[in-house]
Short mmCIF file of C-alpha atoms in Angstrom, two decimals:
data_model
loop_
_atom_site.label_atom_id
_atom_site.label_comp_id
_atom_site.label_asym_id
_atom_site.label_seq_id
_atom_site.Cartn_x
_atom_site.Cartn_y
_atom_site.Cartn_z
CA MET A 290 -9.96 -46.62 15.93
CA LYS A 291 -10.06 -42.82 15.98
CA PHE A 292 -6.99 -40.63 16.14
CA ASN A 293 -7.93 -39.29 19.59
CA ASP A 294 -8.34 -42.85 20.88
CA LEU A 295 -4.63 -43.56 20.44
CA SER A 296 -2.49 -43.78 23.56
CA ILE A 297 -0.59 -40.68 24.65
CA LYS A 298 2.69 -42.41 23.83
CA THR A 299 1.54 -43.21 20.28
CA LEU A 300 0.30 -39.65 19.80
CA SER A 301 3.61 -38.36 21.16
CA CYS A 302 5.53 -40.47 18.65
CA ILE A 303 3.39 -39.09 15.83
CA GLN A 304 4.01 -35.55 17.05
CA VAL A 305 7.77 -36.17 17.27
CA ILE A 306 7.87 -37.56 13.72
CA LEU A 307 5.93 -34.56 12.40
CA ALA A 308 8.20 -32.15 14.33
CA VAL A 309 11.27 -33.81 12.79
CA ILE A 310 9.75 -33.39 9.31
CA ILE A 311 8.99 -29.72 10.00
CA SER A 312 12.53 -29.12 11.29
CA LEU A 313 14.03 -30.79 8.23
CA ILE A 314 11.85 -28.69 5.93
CA PHE A 315 12.79 -25.46 7.72
CA THR A 316 16.45 -26.39 7.65
CA PHE A 317 16.91 -27.76 4.14
CA VAL A 318 13.96 -26.47 2.06
CA VAL A 319 12.87 -23.09 3.43
CA PRO A 320 15.33 -20.38 2.31
CA LEU A 321 17.31 -18.59 5.02
CA GLU A 322 15.64 -15.33 3.99
CA TRP A 323 12.27 -16.71 5.16
CA GLN A 324 13.57 -17.19 8.68
CA PRO A 325 13.16 -13.75 10.26
CA LEU A 326 16.13 -13.63 12.67
CA THR A 327 18.56 -15.03 10.11
CA ALA A 328 17.24 -12.64 7.46
CA LYS A 329 17.64 -9.69 9.86
CA GLU A 330 21.21 -10.73 10.72
CA ILE A 331 22.05 -11.00 7.00
CA GLU A 332 20.47 -7.56 6.48
CA LEU A 333 22.69 -6.18 9.26
CA GLY A 334 25.76 -7.68 7.59
CA ILE A 335 26.20 -10.60 9.95
CA SER A 336 26.84 -13.81 8.06
CA PRO A 337 25.08 -16.95 9.33
CA SER A 338 28.48 -18.60 9.77
CA GLU A 339 29.40 -15.81 12.21
CA VAL A 340 26.32 -16.40 14.33
CA GLY A 341 26.98 -20.12 14.42
CA GLY A 342 26.71 -22.78 11.87
CA LEU A 343 28.55 -24.68 9.24
CA GLY A 344 28.97 -21.91 6.70
CA PRO A 345 26.93 -22.78 3.63
CA ILE A 346 25.33 -25.80 5.37
CA PRO A 347 22.11 -24.83 7.18
CA TYR A 348 22.51 -24.81 10.94
CA HIS A 349 18.87 -24.32 11.98
CA ILE A 350 18.39 -28.04 12.62
CA PHE A 351 20.79 -27.71 15.58
CA THR A 352 19.06 -24.75 17.25
CA LEU A 353 16.68 -25.15 20.14
CA SER A 354 14.44 -22.46 18.65
CA GLN A 355 13.82 -24.53 15.53
CA TRP A 356 12.74 -27.52 17.61
CA TYR A 357 10.54 -25.40 19.88
CA PHE A 358 8.90 -23.96 16.77
CA SER A 359 8.38 -27.39 15.21
CA PHE A 360 6.91 -28.82 18.40
CA SER A 361 4.68 -25.77 18.83
CA ILE A 362 3.13 -26.49 15.43
CA VAL A 363 2.44 -30.16 16.22
CA TRP A 364 1.16 -29.17 19.68
CA PHE A 365 -2.16 -28.32 18.02
CA ILE A 366 -2.69 -32.03 17.25
CA LYS A 367 -2.94 -32.95 20.95
CA ARG A 368 -2.95 -29.98 23.35
CA ASP A 369 -3.13 -32.06 26.51
CA ASN A 370 0.03 -34.05 25.82
CA PRO A 371 2.06 -33.79 29.05
CA TYR A 372 5.29 -34.76 27.28
CA LEU A 373 4.98 -31.94 24.76
CA ASN A 374 3.54 -29.39 27.19
CA ASN A 375 6.39 -29.80 29.64
CA TYR A 376 8.93 -29.56 26.81
CA LEU A 377 7.39 -26.36 25.48
CA VAL A 378 7.10 -24.73 28.91
CA VAL A 379 10.84 -25.10 29.44
CA SER A 380 11.31 -22.90 26.35
CA PHE A 381 9.39 -19.90 27.70
CA VAL A 382 12.14 -17.80 29.33
CA PRO A 383 14.80 -18.24 26.62
CA LEU A 384 12.25 -17.52 23.90
CA VAL A 385 10.96 -14.40 25.64
CA SER A 386 14.58 -13.28 26.15
CA ILE A 387 15.24 -13.68 22.42
CA ILE A 388 12.00 -11.88 21.51
CA ILE A 389 12.88 -8.93 23.79
CA TRP A 390 16.36 -8.75 22.24
CA GLU A 391 14.84 -8.84 18.74
CA PHE A 392 12.24 -6.17 19.54
CA PHE A 393 14.50 -3.67 21.28
CA PHE A 394 17.92 -4.23 19.71
CA LEU A 395 17.20 -5.51 16.20
CA GLY A 396 13.81 -3.94 15.49
CA LEU A 397 12.46 -7.36 14.52
CA TYR A 398 8.76 -7.65 15.39
CA TYR A 399 7.53 -10.67 13.42
CA ASP A 400 9.82 -13.58 14.24
CA TYR A 401 7.30 -16.41 14.12
CA ILE A 402 10.04 -18.98 14.92
CA HIS A 403 10.28 -17.54 18.45
CA ILE A 404 6.89 -15.87 18.96
CA LEU A 405 4.65 -18.90 18.27
CA PRO A 406 6.29 -21.25 20.81
CA ALA A 407 6.47 -18.43 23.40
CA ILE A 408 2.73 -17.78 23.05
CA ILE A 409 1.96 -21.48 23.28
CA SER A 410 4.21 -21.85 26.35
CA PHE A 411 2.40 -18.98 28.05
CA TYR A 412 -0.95 -20.54 27.13
CA ILE A 413 0.15 -23.86 28.62
CA PHE A 414 1.11 -22.12 31.90
CA TRP A 415 -2.21 -20.28 31.90
CA LYS A 416 -4.69 -22.92 30.73
CA LYS A 417 -2.96 -26.31 30.74
CA ALA A 418 -0.99 -26.18 34.00
CA ASP A 419 -2.61 -29.44 35.06
CA THR A 420 -0.48 -31.21 32.40
CA LEU A 421 2.80 -29.94 33.91
CA GLU A 422 4.92 -32.17 36.11
CA GLN A 423 8.15 -31.61 37.94
CA LYS A 424 9.82 -34.81 36.74
CA LEU A 425 9.35 -33.97 33.06
CA MET A 426 10.36 -30.33 33.56
CA ILE A 427 13.63 -31.34 35.18
CA ILE A 428 14.39 -33.85 32.43
CA TYR A 429 13.69 -31.27 29.71
CA ALA A 430 15.66 -28.51 31.46
CA CYS A 431 18.65 -30.88 31.58
CA ILE A 432 18.21 -31.87 27.93
CA TYR A 433 17.96 -28.17 27.05
CA SER A 434 21.27 -27.44 28.76
CA VAL A 435 23.08 -30.48 27.36
CA TRP A 436 21.81 -29.87 23.80
CA PHE A 437 22.95 -26.25 23.88
CA ASN A 438 26.37 -27.13 25.24
CA ILE A 439 26.95 -29.80 22.62
CA VAL A 440 26.02 -27.63 19.65
CA TRP A 441 27.86 -24.61 21.09
CA ILE A 442 31.06 -26.53 21.84
CA LEU A 443 30.99 -28.29 18.45
CA GLU A 444 30.18 -24.91 16.82
CA LEU A 445 27.12 -26.33 15.08
CA ALA A 446 25.07 -23.31 16.21
CA TYR A 447 25.25 -20.34 18.60
CA GLY A 448 28.84 -19.61 17.58
CA GLY A 449 28.35 -15.86 17.92
CA ALA A 450 26.71 -15.98 21.35
CA LEU A 451 28.40 -13.86 24.00
CA LEU A 452 29.73 -15.80 26.98
CA VAL A 453 27.49 -13.87 29.38
CA ILE A 454 24.44 -14.89 27.32
CA VAL A 455 25.64 -18.49 27.29
CA ILE A 456 26.03 -18.48 31.07
CA LEU A 457 22.69 -16.77 31.77
CA LEU A 458 20.44 -18.55 29.33
CA PHE A 459 22.00 -21.97 29.28
CA TYR A 460 23.36 -22.55 32.77
CA VAL A 461 21.58 -20.22 35.20
CA TYR A 462 18.19 -20.48 33.51
CA PRO A 463 17.91 -24.32 33.56
CA LEU A 464 18.96 -24.32 37.22
CA CYS A 465 16.31 -21.69 38.05
CA PHE A 466 13.73 -23.64 36.07
CA ILE A 467 14.55 -26.81 37.97
CA LEU A 468 13.96 -24.90 41.21
CA PHE A 469 10.69 -23.49 39.79
CA SER A 470 9.58 -27.02 38.91
CA PHE A 471 9.16 -27.76 42.62
CA TYR A 472 5.90 -25.79 42.40
CA PHE A 473 4.55 -28.74 40.39
CA ARG A 474 6.02 -31.42 42.66
CA ASN A 475 2.86 -32.38 44.51
CA ARG A 476 0.56 -32.66 41.51
CA GLU A 477 -1.34 -35.90 41.51
CA ASN A 478 -1.80 -37.44 38.10
CA ASP A 479 -3.39 -40.65 37.07
CA ARG A 480 -1.29 -40.75 33.90
CA ASP A 481 1.37 -43.38 33.43
CA ILE A 482 4.42 -41.29 32.51
#
């Protein structure tokens, strides 16, 4: 049996396992200085514990950006995976917001952790829109909001986020995205999701 002959659920499980491995590597093996936003914040005199985290314990494993980055890498394995495509599309607006903030306020132009998944999300909208479905988008938008709230409230990450940013990106945005998902409501798919 060939790799591409595996069911979409089996391929999705493989992609999830690989994304977990990538996230663990970027959290516990890759030095903080290799992660562009964290390195820039350290350069500006902002300690990682001030921007959210557990002090000396790496906090990247709890950030949505790390997971979007990890899943954007494994996306190349199966580009038509509706589970992964819908997950990555939900990341587009927050990632672009972070990239704009980095470009104009921090002077950071090479943050691959945010740029790669944003590019892939845009590509999915542009070329793979047939893999997008309202049901999955709503589920992922809700997961996005719940995940952020849990790690923010428990101060596992995002500890330095301003309340207005929290409200805009993590409450208003998922609601707007759920409304946007109605554009994909009438798509007919023969997939068993």
